[in-house]
CSV table of C-alpha atoms in Angstrom, one decimal:
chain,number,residue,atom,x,y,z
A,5,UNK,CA,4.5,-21.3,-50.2
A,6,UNK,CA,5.0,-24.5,-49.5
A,7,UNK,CA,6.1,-26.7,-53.1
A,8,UNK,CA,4.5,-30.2,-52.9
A,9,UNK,CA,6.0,-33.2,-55.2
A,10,UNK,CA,6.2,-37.0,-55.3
A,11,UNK,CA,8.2,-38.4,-53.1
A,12,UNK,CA,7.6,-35.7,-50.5
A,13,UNK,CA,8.3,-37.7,-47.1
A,14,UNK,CA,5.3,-37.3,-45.1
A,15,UNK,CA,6.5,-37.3,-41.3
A,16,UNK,CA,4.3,-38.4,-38.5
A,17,UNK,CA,4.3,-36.6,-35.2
A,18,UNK,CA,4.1,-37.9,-31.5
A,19,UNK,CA,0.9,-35.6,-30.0
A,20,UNK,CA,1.2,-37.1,-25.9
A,21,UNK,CA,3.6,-39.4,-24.0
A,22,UNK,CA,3.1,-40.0,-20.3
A,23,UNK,CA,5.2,-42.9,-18.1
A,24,UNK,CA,3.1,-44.1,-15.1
A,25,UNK,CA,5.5,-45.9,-12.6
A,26,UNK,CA,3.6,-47.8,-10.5
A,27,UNK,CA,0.0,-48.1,-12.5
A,28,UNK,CA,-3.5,-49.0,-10.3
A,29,UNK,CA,-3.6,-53.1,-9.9
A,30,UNK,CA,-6.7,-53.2,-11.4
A,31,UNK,CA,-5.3,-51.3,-14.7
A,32,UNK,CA,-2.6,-54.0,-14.7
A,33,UNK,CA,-5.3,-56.9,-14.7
A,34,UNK,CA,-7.0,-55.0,-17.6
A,35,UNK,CA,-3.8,-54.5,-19.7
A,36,UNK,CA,-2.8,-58.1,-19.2
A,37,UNK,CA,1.0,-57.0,-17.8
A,38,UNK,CA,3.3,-59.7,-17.2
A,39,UNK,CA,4.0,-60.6,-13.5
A,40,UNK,CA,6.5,-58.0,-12.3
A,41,UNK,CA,5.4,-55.1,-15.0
A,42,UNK,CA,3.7,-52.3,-13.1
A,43,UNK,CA,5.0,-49.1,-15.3
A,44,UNK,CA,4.3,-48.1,-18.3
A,45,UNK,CA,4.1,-46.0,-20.9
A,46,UNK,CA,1.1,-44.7,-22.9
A,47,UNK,CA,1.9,-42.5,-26.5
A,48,UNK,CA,-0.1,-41.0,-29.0
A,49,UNK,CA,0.6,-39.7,-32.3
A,50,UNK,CA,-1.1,-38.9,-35.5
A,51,UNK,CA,0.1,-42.1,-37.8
A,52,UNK,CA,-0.9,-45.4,-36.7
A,53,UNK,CA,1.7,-47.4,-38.8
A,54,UNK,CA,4.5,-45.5,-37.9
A,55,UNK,CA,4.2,-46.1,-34.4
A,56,UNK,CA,3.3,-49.6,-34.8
A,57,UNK,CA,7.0,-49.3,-35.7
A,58,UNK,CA,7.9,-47.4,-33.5
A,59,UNK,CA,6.4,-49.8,-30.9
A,60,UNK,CA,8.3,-52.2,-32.2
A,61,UNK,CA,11.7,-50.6,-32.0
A,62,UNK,CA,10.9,-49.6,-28.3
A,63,UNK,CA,11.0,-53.6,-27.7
A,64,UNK,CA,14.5,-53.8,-29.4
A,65,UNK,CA,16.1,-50.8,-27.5
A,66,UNK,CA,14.8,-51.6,-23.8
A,67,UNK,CA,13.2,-54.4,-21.5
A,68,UNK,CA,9.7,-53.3,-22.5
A,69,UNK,CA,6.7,-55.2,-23.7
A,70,UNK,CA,3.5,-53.6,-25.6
A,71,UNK,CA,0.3,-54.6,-24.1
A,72,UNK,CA,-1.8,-52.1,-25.9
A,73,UNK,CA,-2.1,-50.5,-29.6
A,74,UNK,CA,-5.0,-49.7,-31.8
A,75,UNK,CA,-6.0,-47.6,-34.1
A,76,UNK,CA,-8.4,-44.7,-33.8
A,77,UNK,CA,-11.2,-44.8,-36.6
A,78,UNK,CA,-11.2,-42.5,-39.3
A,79,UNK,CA,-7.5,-41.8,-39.1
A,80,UNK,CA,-6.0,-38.3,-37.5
A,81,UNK,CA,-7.9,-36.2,-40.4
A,82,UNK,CA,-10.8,-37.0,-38.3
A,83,UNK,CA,-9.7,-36.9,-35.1
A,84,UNK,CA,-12.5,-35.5,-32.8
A,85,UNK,CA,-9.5,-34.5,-30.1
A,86,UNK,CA,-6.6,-32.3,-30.0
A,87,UNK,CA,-4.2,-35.3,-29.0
A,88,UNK,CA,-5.9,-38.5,-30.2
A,89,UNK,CA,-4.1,-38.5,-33.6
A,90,UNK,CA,-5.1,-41.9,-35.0
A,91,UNK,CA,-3.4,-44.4,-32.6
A,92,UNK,CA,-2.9,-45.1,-28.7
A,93,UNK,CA,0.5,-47.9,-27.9
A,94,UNK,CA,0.7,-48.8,-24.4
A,95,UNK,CA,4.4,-50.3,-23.3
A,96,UNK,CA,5.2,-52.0,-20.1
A,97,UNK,CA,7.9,-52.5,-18.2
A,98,UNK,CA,9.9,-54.3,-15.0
A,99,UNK,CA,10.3,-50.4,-13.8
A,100,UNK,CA,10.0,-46.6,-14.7
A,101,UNK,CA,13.6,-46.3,-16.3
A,102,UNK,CA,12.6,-49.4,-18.5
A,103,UNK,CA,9.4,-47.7,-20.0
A,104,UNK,CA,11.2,-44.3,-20.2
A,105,UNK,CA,13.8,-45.8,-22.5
A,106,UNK,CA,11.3,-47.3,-24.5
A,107,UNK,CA,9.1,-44.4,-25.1
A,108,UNK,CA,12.4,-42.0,-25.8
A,109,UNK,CA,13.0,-45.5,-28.8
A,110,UNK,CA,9.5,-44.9,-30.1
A,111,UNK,CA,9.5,-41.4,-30.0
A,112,UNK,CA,12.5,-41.0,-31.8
A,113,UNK,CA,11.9,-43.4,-34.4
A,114,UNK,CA,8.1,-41.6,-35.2
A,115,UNK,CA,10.0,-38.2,-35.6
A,116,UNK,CA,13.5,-39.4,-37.2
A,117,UNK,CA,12.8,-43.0,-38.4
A,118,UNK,CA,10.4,-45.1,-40.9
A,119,UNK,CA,7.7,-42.7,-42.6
A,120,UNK,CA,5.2,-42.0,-45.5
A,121,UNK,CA,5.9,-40.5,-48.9
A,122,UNK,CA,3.8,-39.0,-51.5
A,123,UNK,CA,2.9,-41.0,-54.2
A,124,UNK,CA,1.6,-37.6,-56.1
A,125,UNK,CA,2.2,-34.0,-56.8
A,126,UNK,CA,-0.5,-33.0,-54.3
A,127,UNK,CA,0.7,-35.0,-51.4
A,128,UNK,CA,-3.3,-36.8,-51.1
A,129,UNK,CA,-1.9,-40.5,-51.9
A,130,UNK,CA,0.1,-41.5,-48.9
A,131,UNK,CA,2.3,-44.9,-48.8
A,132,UNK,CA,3.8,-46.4,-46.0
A,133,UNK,CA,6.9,-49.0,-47.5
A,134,UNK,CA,9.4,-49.7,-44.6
A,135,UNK,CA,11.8,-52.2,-44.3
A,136,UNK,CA,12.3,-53.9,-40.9
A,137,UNK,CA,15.7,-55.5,-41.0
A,138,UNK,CA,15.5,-56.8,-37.5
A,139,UNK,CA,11.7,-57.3,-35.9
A,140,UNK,CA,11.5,-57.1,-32.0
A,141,UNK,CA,8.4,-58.7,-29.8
A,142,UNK,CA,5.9,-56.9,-31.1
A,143,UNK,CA,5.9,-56.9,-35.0
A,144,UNK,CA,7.2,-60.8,-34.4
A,145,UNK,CA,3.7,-61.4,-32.9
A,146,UNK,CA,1.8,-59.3,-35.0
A,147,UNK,CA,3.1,-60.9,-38.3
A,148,UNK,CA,3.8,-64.7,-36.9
A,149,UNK,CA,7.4,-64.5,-37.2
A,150,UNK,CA,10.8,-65.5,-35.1
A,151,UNK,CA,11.8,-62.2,-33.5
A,152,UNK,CA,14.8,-60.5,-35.5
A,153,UNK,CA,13.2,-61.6,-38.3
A,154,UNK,CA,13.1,-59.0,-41.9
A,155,UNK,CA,10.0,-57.4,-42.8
A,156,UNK,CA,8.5,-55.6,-45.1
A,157,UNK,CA,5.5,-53.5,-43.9
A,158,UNK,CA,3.6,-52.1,-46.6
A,159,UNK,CA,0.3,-49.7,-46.1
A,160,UNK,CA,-1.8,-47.6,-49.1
A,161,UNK,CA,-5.1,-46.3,-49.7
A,162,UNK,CA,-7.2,-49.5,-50.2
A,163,UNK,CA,-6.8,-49.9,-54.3
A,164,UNK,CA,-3.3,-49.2,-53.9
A,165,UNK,CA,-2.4,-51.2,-51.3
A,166,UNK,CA,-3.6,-54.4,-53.4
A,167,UNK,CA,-2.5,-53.2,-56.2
A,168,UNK,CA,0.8,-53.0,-54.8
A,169,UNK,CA,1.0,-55.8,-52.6
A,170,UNK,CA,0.6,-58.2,-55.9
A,171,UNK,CA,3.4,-56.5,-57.0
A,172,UNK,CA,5.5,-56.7,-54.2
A,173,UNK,CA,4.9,-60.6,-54.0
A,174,UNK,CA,5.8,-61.0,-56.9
A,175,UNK,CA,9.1,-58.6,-57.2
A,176,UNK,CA,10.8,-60.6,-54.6
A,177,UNK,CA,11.1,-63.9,-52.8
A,178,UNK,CA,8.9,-62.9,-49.6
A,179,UNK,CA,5.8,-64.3,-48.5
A,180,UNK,CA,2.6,-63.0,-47.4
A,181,UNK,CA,3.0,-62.9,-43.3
A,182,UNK,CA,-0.1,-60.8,-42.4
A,183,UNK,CA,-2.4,-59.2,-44.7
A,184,UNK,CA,-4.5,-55.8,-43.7
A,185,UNK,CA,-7.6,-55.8,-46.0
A,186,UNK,CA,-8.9,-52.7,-47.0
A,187,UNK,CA,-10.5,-50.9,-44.4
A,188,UNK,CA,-8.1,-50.6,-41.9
A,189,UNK,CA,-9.7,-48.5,-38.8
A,190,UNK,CA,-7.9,-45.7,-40.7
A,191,UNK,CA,-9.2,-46.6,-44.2
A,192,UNK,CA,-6.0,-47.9,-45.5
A,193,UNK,CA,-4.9,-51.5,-46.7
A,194,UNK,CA,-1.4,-54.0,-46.9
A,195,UNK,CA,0.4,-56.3,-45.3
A,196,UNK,CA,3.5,-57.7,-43.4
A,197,UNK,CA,6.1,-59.3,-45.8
A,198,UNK,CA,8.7,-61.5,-44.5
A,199,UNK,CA,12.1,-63.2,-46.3
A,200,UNK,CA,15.7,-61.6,-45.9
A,201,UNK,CA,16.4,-58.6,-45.4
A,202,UNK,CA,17.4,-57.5,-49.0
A,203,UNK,CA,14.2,-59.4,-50.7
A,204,UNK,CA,12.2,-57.0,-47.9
A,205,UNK,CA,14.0,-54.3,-49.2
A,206,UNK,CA,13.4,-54.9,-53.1
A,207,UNK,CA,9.6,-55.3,-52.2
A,208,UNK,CA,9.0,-52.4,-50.8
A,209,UNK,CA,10.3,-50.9,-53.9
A,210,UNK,CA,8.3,-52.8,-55.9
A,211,UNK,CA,4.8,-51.9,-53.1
A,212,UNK,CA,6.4,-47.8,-54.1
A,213,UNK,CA,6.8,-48.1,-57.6
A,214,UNK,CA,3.3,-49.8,-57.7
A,215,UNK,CA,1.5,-47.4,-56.0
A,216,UNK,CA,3.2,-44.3,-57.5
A,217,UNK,CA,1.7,-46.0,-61.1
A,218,UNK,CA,-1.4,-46.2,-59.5
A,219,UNK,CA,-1.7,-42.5,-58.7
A,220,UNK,CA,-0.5,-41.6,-62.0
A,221,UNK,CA,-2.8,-44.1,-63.7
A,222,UNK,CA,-6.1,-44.1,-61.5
A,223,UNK,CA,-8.3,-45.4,-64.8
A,224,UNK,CA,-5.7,-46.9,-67.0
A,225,UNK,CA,-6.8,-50.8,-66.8
């Protein structure tokens, strides 16, 4: 029988990956690929954050750029399909050996890398509190920051998450780079945190710590 506790890491797994090396003109009108970018990847996996990451590190590792990623509504305990999960990431690239690097980054950062923990005994309060020392293209754009550029990316049930996030703020000297109100298309909450890479990493101690008192203090005002 399987012993649940707090602190419990919480992996995510990849569900599909397909590399399509020469993708349909039209397609690459729709997906908005820069001029020269006609393979790409396409991945799904059953934590949207985490590969948001992922996506991210995939940027850093080869000469890819993501053109695609959203979140699936409801998050992958509601997942109508066998391989949905709760996110779709699309990656592009000047040719197949590009993209195939890239998706080998990302997958091996959602199995090995970044991931949620329990903030409970049960393991039913999920938080996601990563530090990205380095950002590539994709996180850069998404929170508004210079590429290579620290982060702190922070994600928890809705209360939590602002709960947290205060506290995080306030723990070190970061400042609020993008901001994820409760709902999320997965029902979760947070933000992007950005200031060196040690402040990052003393706020998502703070976002932990914070949600963990949460859980163990649902009613205590």
């Amino acid at each position: 029988m399987e012993v649940k506790m707090i602190n419990d890491p919480l992996r995510a797994s990849v569900l599909s990956v397909k590399l399509i090396p020469n993708v349909d003109a039209k397609m690459a009108e729709e997906l908005n690929l820069p001029n020269g970018y006609r393979s790409i990847g396409i991945i799904t996996a059953d934590s949207d954050d985490v590969t948001y990451t992922a996506l991210d590190e995939a940027t850093k590792m080869a000469e890819v750029v993501i053109v695609y990623a959203k979140s699936f509504y409801g998050g992958a305990a509601n997942a109508n399909t066998k391989l949905a999960g709760e996110v779709i990431g699309i990656m592009a690239g000047p040719n197949p050996a590009e993209v195939k690097s890239g998706l080998n980054a990302a997958i091996d950062f959602i199995e090995n890398g970044g991931c949620f923990y329990s903030a409970n005994e049960d393991d039913t309060i999920p938080y996601y509190a990563h530090c990205v020392s380095r950002t590539g293209s994709y996180l850069s754009k998404t929170a508004g920051v210079e590429e290579g550029a620290a982060l702190a990316y922070l994600i928890a049930p809705p209360l939590e998450a602002m709960y947290a996030l205060d506290a995080a703020l306030k723990a070190a000297d970061v400042t609020l780079a993008a901001f994820f109100g409760p709902p999320s298309e997965t029902n979760f909450g947070g933000g992007l945190l950005t200031g060196s890479q040690s402040a990052c990493k003393s706020a998502c101690d703070a976002f932990a710590e914070a949600v963990k008192f949460v859980a163990q203090n649902p009613k205590k005002i």
